PDB file of C-alpha atoms and ligand atoms in Angstrom:
ATOM      1  CA  MET A 228     -49.130 -49.263  -2.959  1.00 51.00           C
ATOM      2  CA  ALA A 229     -52.276 -48.377  -1.091  1.00 55.00           C
ATOM      3  CA  THR A 230     -53.584 -50.679   1.587  1.00 56.00           C
ATOM      4  CA  GLU A 231     -57.098 -50.381   0.151  1.00 61.00           C
ATOM      5  CA  GLU A 232     -55.916 -52.122  -2.991  1.00 86.00           C
ATOM      6  CA  PHE A 233     -56.319 -55.467  -1.222  1.00 94.00           C
ATOM      7  CA  THR A 234     -59.374 -56.287   0.858  1.00 96.00           C
ATOM      8  CA  ASP A 235     -57.413 -58.550   3.202  1.00 97.00           C
ATOM      9  CA  ALA A 236     -54.348 -60.740   3.693  1.00 98.00           C
ATOM     10  CA  ILE A 237     -55.579 -63.459   1.355  1.00 98.00           C
ATOM     11  CA  ALA A 238     -56.362 -60.972  -1.409  1.00 98.00           C
ATOM     12  CA  LEU A 239     -52.810 -59.642  -1.097  1.00 98.00           C
ATOM     13  CA  LEU A 240     -51.293 -63.119  -1.365  1.00 98.00           C
ATOM     14  CA  LYS A 241     -53.506 -64.063  -4.301  1.00 98.00           C
ATOM     15  CA  ALA A 242     -52.478 -60.908  -6.154  1.00 97.00           C
ATOM     16  CA  ASP A 243     -48.851 -61.960  -5.683  1.00 98.00           C
ATOM     17  CA  HIS A 244     -49.676 -65.394  -7.102  1.00 98.00           C
ATOM     18  CA  ARG A 245     -51.236 -63.823 -10.221  1.00 98.00           C
ATOM     19  CA  GLU A 246     -48.235 -61.552 -10.674  1.00 98.00           C
ATOM     20  CA  VAL A 247     -45.800 -64.460 -10.528  1.00 98.00           C
ATOM     21  CA  GLU A 248     -47.900 -66.513 -12.949  1.00 98.00           C
ATOM     22  CA  ASP A 249     -47.828 -63.578 -15.342  1.00 98.00           C
ATOM     23  CA  LEU A 250     -44.036 -63.359 -15.074  1.00 98.00           C
ATOM     24  CA  PHE A 251     -43.649 -67.083 -15.789  1.00 98.00           C
ATOM     25  CA  ALA A 252     -45.863 -66.649 -18.866  1.00 98.00           C
ATOM     26  CA  GLN A 253     -43.694 -63.726 -19.998  1.00 98.00           C
ATOM     27  CA  PHE A 254     -40.599 -65.879 -19.524  1.00 98.00           C
ATOM     28  CA  GLU A 255     -42.064 -68.603 -21.766  1.00 97.00           C
ATOM     29  CA  LYS A 256     -42.738 -66.055 -24.504  1.00 98.00           C
ATOM     30  CA  ALA A 257     -39.473 -64.133 -24.271  1.00 97.00           C
ATOM     31  CA  LYS A 258     -37.159 -64.676 -27.215  1.00 94.00           C
ATOM     32  CA  ASP A 259     -33.776 -63.353 -26.212  1.00 95.00           C
ATOM     33  CA  ASP A 260     -31.518 -64.467 -23.387  1.00 96.00           C
ATOM     34  CA  ASN A 261     -31.174 -61.053 -21.758  1.00 97.00           C
ATOM     35  CA  ARG A 262     -34.906 -60.653 -21.522  1.00 98.00           C
ATOM     36  CA  LYS A 263     -35.276 -64.154 -20.077  1.00 98.00           C
ATOM     37  CA  TRP A 264     -32.639 -63.424 -17.440  1.00 98.00           C
ATOM     38  CA  GLU A 265     -34.316 -60.140 -16.568  1.00 98.00           C
ATOM     39  CA  ILE A 266     -37.685 -61.860 -16.054  1.00 98.00           C
ATOM     40  CA  ALA A 267     -36.146 -64.758 -14.141  1.00 98.00           C
ATOM     41  CA  GLN A 268     -34.605 -62.318 -11.642  1.00 97.00           C
ATOM     42  CA  LYS A 269     -37.955 -60.567 -11.206  1.00 97.00           C
ATOM     43  CA  VAL A 270     -39.698 -63.883 -10.572  1.00 98.00           C
ATOM     44  CA  CYS A 271     -37.066 -64.945  -8.028  1.00 98.00           C
ATOM     45  CA  ASN A 272     -37.298 -61.649  -6.148  1.00 97.00           C
ATOM     46  CA  GLU A 273     -41.086 -61.744  -6.070  1.00 98.00           C
ATOM     47  CA  LEU A 274     -41.051 -65.319  -4.824  1.00 98.00           C
ATOM     48  CA  LYS A 275     -38.465 -64.569  -2.144  1.00 98.00           C
ATOM     49  CA  ILE A 276     -40.532 -61.672  -0.809  1.00 98.00           C
ATOM     50  CA  HIS A 277     -43.770 -63.638  -1.027  1.00 98.00           C
ATOM     51  CA  SER A 278     -42.376 -66.652   0.817  1.00 98.00           C
ATOM     52  CA  MET A 279     -40.898 -64.394   3.505  1.00 98.00           C
ATOM     53  CA  ILE A 280     -44.155 -62.592   4.254  1.00 98.00           C
ATOM     54  CA  GLU A 281     -45.944 -65.940   4.350  1.00 98.00           C
ATOM     55  CA  GLU A 282     -43.376 -67.669   6.537  1.00 98.00           C
ATOM     56  CA  GLU A 283     -42.736 -64.737   8.872  1.00 98.00           C
ATOM     57  CA  ILE A 284     -46.285 -63.492   9.240  1.00 98.00           C
ATOM     58  CA  PHE A 285     -49.101 -65.357   7.489  1.00 98.00           C
ATOM     59  CA  TYR A 286     -48.305 -68.982   8.278  1.00 98.00           C
ATOM     60  CA  PRO A 287     -47.512 -68.474  11.996  1.00 98.00           C
ATOM     61  CA  ALA A 288     -50.669 -66.365  12.429  1.00 98.00           C
ATOM     62  CA  THR A 289     -52.854 -69.022  10.789  1.00 98.00           C
ATOM     63  CA  LYS A 290     -51.163 -72.191  12.058  1.00 98.00           C
ATOM     64  CA  ASP A 291     -54.002 -73.208  14.361  1.00 97.00           C
ATOM     65  CA  ALA A 292     -56.645 -72.630  11.702  1.00 97.00           C
ATOM     66  CA  VAL A 293     -55.350 -75.179   9.180  1.00 98.00           C
ATOM     67  CA  GLU A 294     -54.589 -78.908   9.090  1.00 97.00           C
ATOM     68  CA  GLU A 295     -51.144 -79.642  10.459  1.00 98.00           C
ATOM     69  CA  ASP A 296     -50.035 -81.569   7.339  1.00 97.00           C
ATOM     70  CA  LEU A 297     -50.962 -78.693   5.053  1.00 97.00           C
ATOM     71  CA  TYR A 298     -49.144 -76.230   7.292  1.00 98.00           C
ATOM     72  CA  LYS A 299     -45.940 -78.277   7.351  1.00 97.00           C
ATOM     73  CA  GLU A 300     -45.999 -79.106   3.660  1.00 97.00           C
ATOM     74  CA  ALA A 301     -46.221 -75.403   2.830  1.00 98.00           C
ATOM     75  CA  PHE A 302     -42.787 -74.822   4.398  1.00 97.00           C
ATOM     76  CA  VAL A 303     -41.263 -77.836   2.654  1.00 97.00           C
ATOM     77  CA  GLU A 304     -42.704 -76.747  -0.695  1.00 98.00           C
ATOM     78  CA  HIS A 305     -41.274 -73.266  -0.175  1.00 98.00           C
ATOM     79  CA  ASP A 306     -37.861 -74.775   0.570  1.00 97.00           C
ATOM     80  CA  GLY A 307     -38.004 -76.864  -2.601  1.00 97.00           C
ATOM     81  CA  ALA A 308     -38.629 -73.698  -4.601  1.00 98.00           C
ATOM     82  CA  LYS A 309     -35.890 -71.782  -2.749  1.00 98.00           C
ATOM     83  CA  VAL A 310     -33.254 -74.296  -3.811  1.00 97.00           C
ATOM     84  CA  LEU A 311     -34.073 -73.527  -7.454  1.00 98.00           C
ATOM     85  CA  ILE A 312     -34.476 -69.773  -6.812  1.00 98.00           C
ATOM     86  CA  ASN A 313     -30.993 -69.512  -5.270  1.00 98.00           C
ATOM     87  CA  ASP A 314     -29.491 -71.630  -8.003  1.00 98.00           C
ATOM     88  CA  ILE A 315     -31.131 -69.552 -10.750  1.00 98.00           C
ATOM     89  CA  MET A 316     -29.942 -66.301  -9.155  1.00 97.00           C
ATOM     90  CA  GLU A 317     -26.378 -67.626  -8.932  1.00 97.00           C
ATOM     91  CA  SER A 318     -26.419 -68.842 -12.533  1.00 97.00           C
ATOM     92  CA  GLY A 319     -26.546 -65.331 -13.997  1.00 96.00           C
ATOM     93  CA  GLY A 320     -28.943 -66.761 -16.580  1.00 97.00           C
ATOM     94  CA  GLN A 321     -26.172 -68.973 -17.947  1.00 97.00           C
ATOM     95  CA  GLY A 322     -25.862 -72.733 -18.278  1.00 97.00           C
ATOM     96  CA  GLU A 323     -27.561 -75.443 -20.274  1.00 97.00           C
ATOM     97  CA  PHE A 324     -30.194 -76.088 -17.546  1.00 98.00           C
ATOM     98  CA  PHE A 325     -31.222 -72.439 -17.008  1.00 98.00           C
ATOM     99  CA  GLU A 326     -34.555 -72.591 -18.842  1.00 98.00           C
ATOM    100  CA  ALA A 327     -35.354 -76.033 -17.433  1.00 98.00           C
ATOM    101  CA  LYS A 328     -34.810 -74.700 -13.923  1.00 98.00           C
ATOM    102  CA  VAL A 329     -37.236 -71.814 -14.475  1.00 98.00           C
ATOM    103  CA  LYS A 330     -39.776 -74.189 -16.015  1.00 98.00           C
ATOM    104  CA  VAL A 331     -39.593 -76.652 -13.117  1.00 98.00           C
ATOM    105  CA  LEU A 332     -39.780 -73.754 -10.637  1.00 98.00           C
ATOM    106  CA  SER A 333     -42.993 -72.627 -12.354  1.00 98.00           C
ATOM    107  CA  GLU A 334     -44.425 -76.140 -12.007  1.00 98.00           C
ATOM    108  CA  GLU A 335     -43.511 -76.318  -8.325  1.00 98.00           C
ATOM    109  CA  ILE A 336     -45.128 -72.936  -7.737  1.00 98.00           C
ATOM    110  CA  GLU A 337     -48.232 -73.948  -9.661  1.00 98.00           C
ATOM    111  CA  HIS A 338     -48.658 -76.947  -7.362  1.00 98.00           C
ATOM    112  CA  HIS A 339     -48.044 -74.876  -4.231  1.00 98.00           C
ATOM    113  CA  VAL A 340     -50.462 -72.140  -5.275  1.00 98.00           C
ATOM    114  CA  GLU A 341     -53.096 -74.805  -5.879  1.00 98.00           C
ATOM    115  CA  GLU A 342     -52.575 -76.115  -2.320  1.00 98.00           C
ATOM    116  CA  GLU A 343     -53.113 -72.603  -1.011  1.00 98.00           C
ATOM    117  CA  GLU A 344     -56.018 -71.583  -3.211  1.00 98.00           C
ATOM    118  CA  LYS A 345     -57.938 -74.835  -3.689  1.00 98.00           C
ATOM    119  CA  ARG A 346     -61.638 -74.211  -3.184  1.00 96.00           C
ATOM    120  CA  GLY A 347     -63.126 -75.555   0.008  1.00 93.00           C
ATOM    121  CA  GLU A 348     -60.107 -77.388   1.362  1.00 94.00           C
ATOM    122  CA  GLY A 349     -57.029 -75.305   0.463  1.00 98.00           C
ATOM    123  CA  TYR A 350     -54.943 -73.367   2.963  1.00 98.00           C
ATOM    124  CA  PHE A 351     -56.734 -70.071   2.321  1.00 98.00           C
ATOM    125  CA  ALA A 352     -60.184 -71.679   2.481  1.00 98.00           C
ATOM    126  CA  GLN A 353     -59.356 -73.131   5.888  1.00 98.00           C
ATOM    127  CA  VAL A 354     -58.145 -69.725   7.078  1.00 98.00           C
ATOM    128  CA  ARG A 355     -61.364 -68.124   5.777  1.00 97.00           C
ATOM    129  CA  ASP A 356     -63.332 -70.460   8.045  1.00 96.00           C
ATOM    130  CA  SER A 357     -61.556 -69.081  11.111  1.00 97.00           C
ATOM    131  CA  ASP A 358     -62.094 -65.760  12.855  1.00 96.00           C
ATOM    132  CA  ILE A 359     -58.533 -64.501  12.309  1.00 97.00           C
ATOM    133  CA  ASP A 360     -58.341 -60.759  11.628  1.00 98.00           C
ATOM    134  CA  LEU A 361     -57.220 -60.864   8.009  1.00 98.00           C
ATOM    135  CA  VAL A 362     -57.282 -57.101   7.607  1.00 97.00           C
ATOM    136  CA  ALA A 363     -54.786 -56.555  10.426  1.00 97.00           C
ATOM    137  CA  LEU A 364     -52.688 -59.345   8.915  1.00 97.00           C
ATOM    138  CA  ARG A 365     -52.796 -57.612   5.540  1.00 97.00           C
ATOM    139  CA  ASP A 366     -51.409 -54.400   7.038  1.00 97.00           C
ATOM    140  CA  GLN A 367     -48.595 -56.275   8.741  1.00 98.00           C
ATOM    141  CA  MET A 368     -47.683 -58.184   5.572  1.00 98.00           C
ATOM    142  CA  LEU A 369     -47.912 -55.137   3.368  1.00 97.00           C
ATOM    143  CA  ALA A 370     -45.530 -53.218   5.617  1.00 97.00           C
ATOM    144  CA  ARG A 371     -43.024 -56.077   5.560  1.00 98.00           C
ATOM    145  CA  LYS A 372     -43.442 -56.473   1.797  1.00 97.00           C
ATOM    146  CA  GLN A 373     -42.685 -52.810   1.196  1.00 97.00           C
ATOM    147  CA  GLU A 374     -39.626 -53.038   3.426  1.00 97.00           C
ATOM    148  CA  LEU A 375     -38.332 -56.062   1.489  1.00 97.00           C
ATOM    149  CA  GLN A 376     -39.066 -54.422  -1.876  1.00 96.00           C
ATOM    150  CA  ALA A 377     -37.021 -51.407  -0.811  1.00 97.00           C
ATOM    151  CA  GLN A 378     -34.192 -53.737   0.200  1.00 96.00           C
ATOM    152  CA  ALA A 379     -34.397 -55.543  -3.154  1.00 95.00           C
ATOM    153  CA  GLU A 380     -34.136 -52.234  -4.985  1.00 93.00           C
ATOM    154  CA  SER A 381     -31.265 -50.821  -2.950  1.00 95.00           C
ATOM    155  CA  GLY A 382     -28.776 -53.585  -2.245  1.00 88.00           C
ATOM    156  CA  GLY A 383     -30.642 -56.675  -3.421  1.00 92.00           C
ATOM    157  CA  LEU A 384     -32.046 -59.475  -1.285  1.00 96.00           C
ATOM    158  CA  PRO A 385     -29.772 -62.132   0.181  1.00 96.00           C
ATOM    159  CA  ALA A 386     -30.174 -65.754  -0.912  1.00 97.00           C
ATOM    160  CA  ALA A 387     -33.381 -67.381   0.313  1.00 97.00           C
ATOM    161  CA  GLU A 388     -32.933 -69.261   3.579  1.00 95.00           C
ATOM    162  CA  LEU A 389     -34.256 -72.783   3.896  1.00 96.00           C
ATOM    163  CA  THR A 390     -36.653 -73.187   6.801  1.00 94.00           C
ATOM    164  CA  ALA A 391     -37.782 -76.794   7.161  1.00 93.00           C
ATOM    165  CA  VAL A 392     -35.472 -78.828   4.936  1.00 88.00           C
ATOM    166  CA  ASP A 393     -32.355 -77.281   6.395  1.00 65.00           C
ATOM    167  CA  ALA A 394     -33.582 -77.676   9.960  1.00 59.00           C
ATOM    168  CA  ASP A 395     -33.996 -81.417   9.502  1.00 54.00           C
ATOM    169  CA  ALA A 396     -30.632 -81.831   7.801  1.00 55.00           C
ATOM    170  CA  SER A 397     -28.597 -80.148  10.529  1.00 49.00           C
TER     171      SER A 397
HETATM  172 FE1  FE2 B 235     -48.509 -68.059  -1.557  1.00 63.03          FE
HETATM  173 FE1  FE2 B 236     -46.824 -70.312   0.114  1.00 63.03          FE
END
Protein backbone atom coordinates (compact mmCIF):
# COMPACT_ATOMS: atom_id res chain seq x y z
CA MET A 1 0.00 0.00 0.00
CA ALA A 2 1.67 3.16 -1.17
CA THR A 3 1.59 6.25 1.00
CA GLU A 4 0.64 8.35 -2.02
CA GLU A 5 -2.65 6.49 -2.23
CA PHE A 6 -4.04 8.75 0.49
CA THR A 7 -3.51 12.50 0.47
CA ASP A 8 -3.55 12.73 4.26
CA ALA A 9 -4.67 11.16 7.54
CA ILE A 10 -8.33 11.98 6.99
CA ALA A 11 -8.32 10.51 3.48
CA LEU A 12 -6.87 7.30 4.93
CA LEU A 13 -9.56 7.07 7.61
CA LYS A 14 -12.34 7.83 5.14
CA ALA A 15 -11.09 5.09 2.82
CA ASP A 16 -11.33 2.67 5.76
CA HIS A 17 -14.91 3.82 6.40
CA ARG A 18 -15.87 3.12 2.76
CA GLU A 19 -14.25 -0.30 2.90
CA VAL A 20 -16.16 -1.27 6.03
CA GLU A 21 -19.45 -0.01 4.55
CA ASP A 22 -18.79 -2.14 1.50
CA LEU A 23 -18.19 -5.21 3.69
CA PHE A 24 -21.44 -4.63 5.59
CA ALA A 25 -23.27 -4.39 2.26
CA GLN A 26 -21.66 -7.66 1.15
CA PHE A 27 -22.76 -9.27 4.40
CA GLU A 28 -26.38 -8.22 3.79
CA LYS A 29 -26.29 -9.78 0.33
CA ALA A 30 -24.46 -12.99 1.23
CA LYS A 31 -26.64 -16.08 1.09
CA ASP A 32 -24.75 -18.83 2.85
CA ASP A 33 -23.59 -18.99 6.45
CA ASN A 34 -19.92 -19.64 5.67
CA ARG A 35 -19.73 -16.60 3.47
CA LYS A 36 -21.45 -14.47 6.12
CA TRP A 37 -18.99 -15.64 8.77
CA GLU A 38 -16.06 -14.94 6.47
CA ILE A 39 -17.26 -11.37 5.84
CA ALA A 40 -18.08 -10.78 9.51
CA GLN A 41 -14.51 -11.69 10.48
CA LYS A 42 -13.14 -9.31 7.85
CA VAL A 43 -15.34 -6.49 9.13
CA CYS A 44 -14.30 -7.12 12.73
CA ASN A 45 -10.60 -7.13 11.85
CA GLU A 46 -10.88 -3.95 9.80
CA LEU A 47 -12.76 -2.22 12.61
CA LYS A 48 -10.27 -3.35 15.24
CA ILE A 49 -7.36 -1.98 13.22
CA HIS A 50 -9.20 1.22 12.37
CA SER A 51 -10.18 1.94 15.97
CA MET A 52 -6.62 1.23 17.12
CA ILE A 53 -5.00 3.67 14.70
CA GLU A 54 -7.58 6.28 15.65
CA GLU A 55 -7.27 5.76 19.39
CA GLU A 56 -3.49 5.35 19.48
CA ILE A 57 -2.56 8.04 16.98
CA PHE A 58 -5.31 10.15 15.40
CA TYR A 59 -7.47 11.05 18.38
CA PRO A 60 -4.61 11.97 20.76
CA ALA A 61 -2.95 14.07 18.03
CA THR A 62 -6.18 15.97 17.33
CA LYS A 63 -7.62 16.22 20.85
CA ASP A 64 -7.08 19.96 21.19
CA ALA A 65 -8.57 20.70 17.77
CA VAL A 66 -12.04 19.29 18.46
CA GLU A 67 -14.86 19.86 20.94
CA GLU A 68 -14.28 17.91 24.13
CA ASP A 69 -17.69 16.17 24.00
CA LEU A 70 -17.08 14.92 20.48
CA TYR A 71 -13.64 13.66 21.44
CA LYS A 72 -14.92 11.73 24.46
CA GLU A 73 -17.96 10.33 22.69
CA ALA A 74 -15.73 8.91 19.97
CA PHE A 75 -14.03 6.62 22.52
CA VAL A 76 -17.33 5.55 24.06
CA GLU A 77 -18.80 4.82 20.63
CA HIS A 78 -15.73 2.74 19.77
CA ASP A 79 -16.15 0.78 23.00
CA GLY A 80 -19.80 0.10 22.22
CA ALA A 81 -18.77 -1.36 18.87
CA LYS A 82 -15.92 -3.37 20.43
CA VAL A 83 -18.34 -5.20 22.72
CA LEU A 84 -20.18 -6.48 19.66
CA ILE A 85 -16.97 -7.09 17.68
CA ASN A 86 -15.51 -9.31 20.42
CA ASP A 87 -18.80 -11.13 20.84
CA ILE A 88 -19.14 -11.74 17.10
CA MET A 89 -15.57 -13.05 16.87
CA GLU A 90 -16.17 -15.43 19.78
CA SER A 91 -19.44 -16.68 18.30
CA GLY A 92 -17.75 -18.41 15.36
CA GLY A 93 -20.69 -17.18 13.28
CA GLN A 94 -23.06 -19.36 15.28
CA GLY A 95 -26.09 -18.54 17.40
CA GLU A 96 -29.55 -17.18 16.79
CA PHE A 97 -28.44 -13.54 17.29
CA PHE A 98 -25.41 -13.65 14.95
CA GLU A 99 -26.95 -11.71 12.06
CA ALA A 100 -28.68 -9.27 14.40
CA LYS A 101 -25.35 -8.50 16.05
CA VAL A 102 -23.70 -7.72 12.70
CA LYS A 103 -26.68 -5.58 11.70
CA VAL A 104 -26.63 -3.56 14.93
CA LEU A 105 -22.84 -3.21 14.65
CA SER A 106 -23.33 -1.74 11.16
CA GLU A 107 -25.85 0.75 12.56
CA GLU A 108 -23.52 1.78 15.37
CA ILE A 109 -20.69 2.27 12.89
CA GLU A 110 -22.93 4.25 10.55
CA HIS A 111 -23.72 6.66 13.38
CA HIS A 112 -20.07 6.94 14.43
CA VAL A 113 -18.85 7.53 10.87
CA GLU A 114 -21.45 10.29 10.54
CA GLU A 115 -20.06 11.95 13.70
CA GLU A 116 -16.60 11.85 12.18
CA GLU A 117 -17.47 12.88 8.64
CA LYS A 118 -20.37 15.30 9.12
CA ARG A 119 -19.83 18.37 6.97
CA GLY A 120 -18.86 21.52 8.79
CA GLU A 121 -19.15 20.28 12.35
CA GLY A 122 -17.95 16.65 12.37
CA TYR A 123 -14.71 15.46 13.95
CA PHE A 124 -12.77 15.55 10.67
CA ALA A 125 -14.12 18.98 9.72
CA GLN A 126 -12.92 20.38 13.06
CA VAL A 127 -9.50 18.82 12.51
CA ARG A 128 -9.36 20.32 9.01
CA ASP A 129 -9.78 23.77 10.57
CA SER A 130 -6.62 23.28 12.62
CA ASP A 131 -3.01 23.44 11.46
CA ILE A 132 -2.17 19.86 12.44
CA ASP A 133 0.22 18.15 10.02
CA LEU A 134 -2.14 15.57 8.55
CA VAL A 135 0.43 14.20 6.14
CA ALA A 136 2.86 13.29 8.93
CA LEU A 137 -0.09 11.78 10.79
CA ARG A 138 -1.00 9.72 7.74
CA ASP A 139 2.49 8.23 7.59
CA GLN A 140 2.39 7.33 11.27
CA MET A 141 -1.05 5.73 10.98
CA LEU A 142 -0.21 3.88 7.80
CA ALA A 143 2.87 2.35 9.40
CA ARG A 144 0.85 1.20 12.42
CA LYS A 145 -1.94 -0.08 10.16
CA GLN A 146 0.49 -2.19 8.15
CA GLU A 147 1.98 -3.59 11.34
CA LEU A 148 -1.48 -4.56 12.64
CA GLN A 149 -2.49 -6.06 9.28
CA ALA A 150 0.63 -8.24 9.36
CA GLN A 151 -0.27 -9.32 12.89
CA ALA A 152 -3.84 -10.12 11.80
CA GLU A 153 -2.52 -12.28 8.98
CA SER A 154 0.07 -14.15 11.01
CA GLY A 155 -1.38 -14.95 14.42
CA GLY A 156 -4.61 -12.96 14.42
CA LEU A 157 -5.42 -9.89 16.49
CA PRO A 158 -6.31 -10.19 20.17
CA ALA A 159 -9.78 -9.19 21.35
CA ALA A 160 -10.43 -5.45 21.18
CA GLU A 161 -9.69 -3.67 24.46
CA LEU A 162 -12.22 -1.27 25.89
CA THR A 163 -10.80 2.18 26.50
CA ALA A 164 -13.36 4.46 28.13
CA VAL A 165 -16.18 2.19 29.26
CA ASP A 166 -13.85 -0.20 31.02
CA ALA A 167 -11.90 2.61 32.67
CA ASP A 168 -15.06 3.96 34.29
CA ALA A 169 -16.24 0.55 35.42
CA SER A 170 -13.05 -0.41 37.24
FE1 LIG B 1 -13.21 6.33 11.88
FE1 LIG C 1 -13.70 6.46 15.11
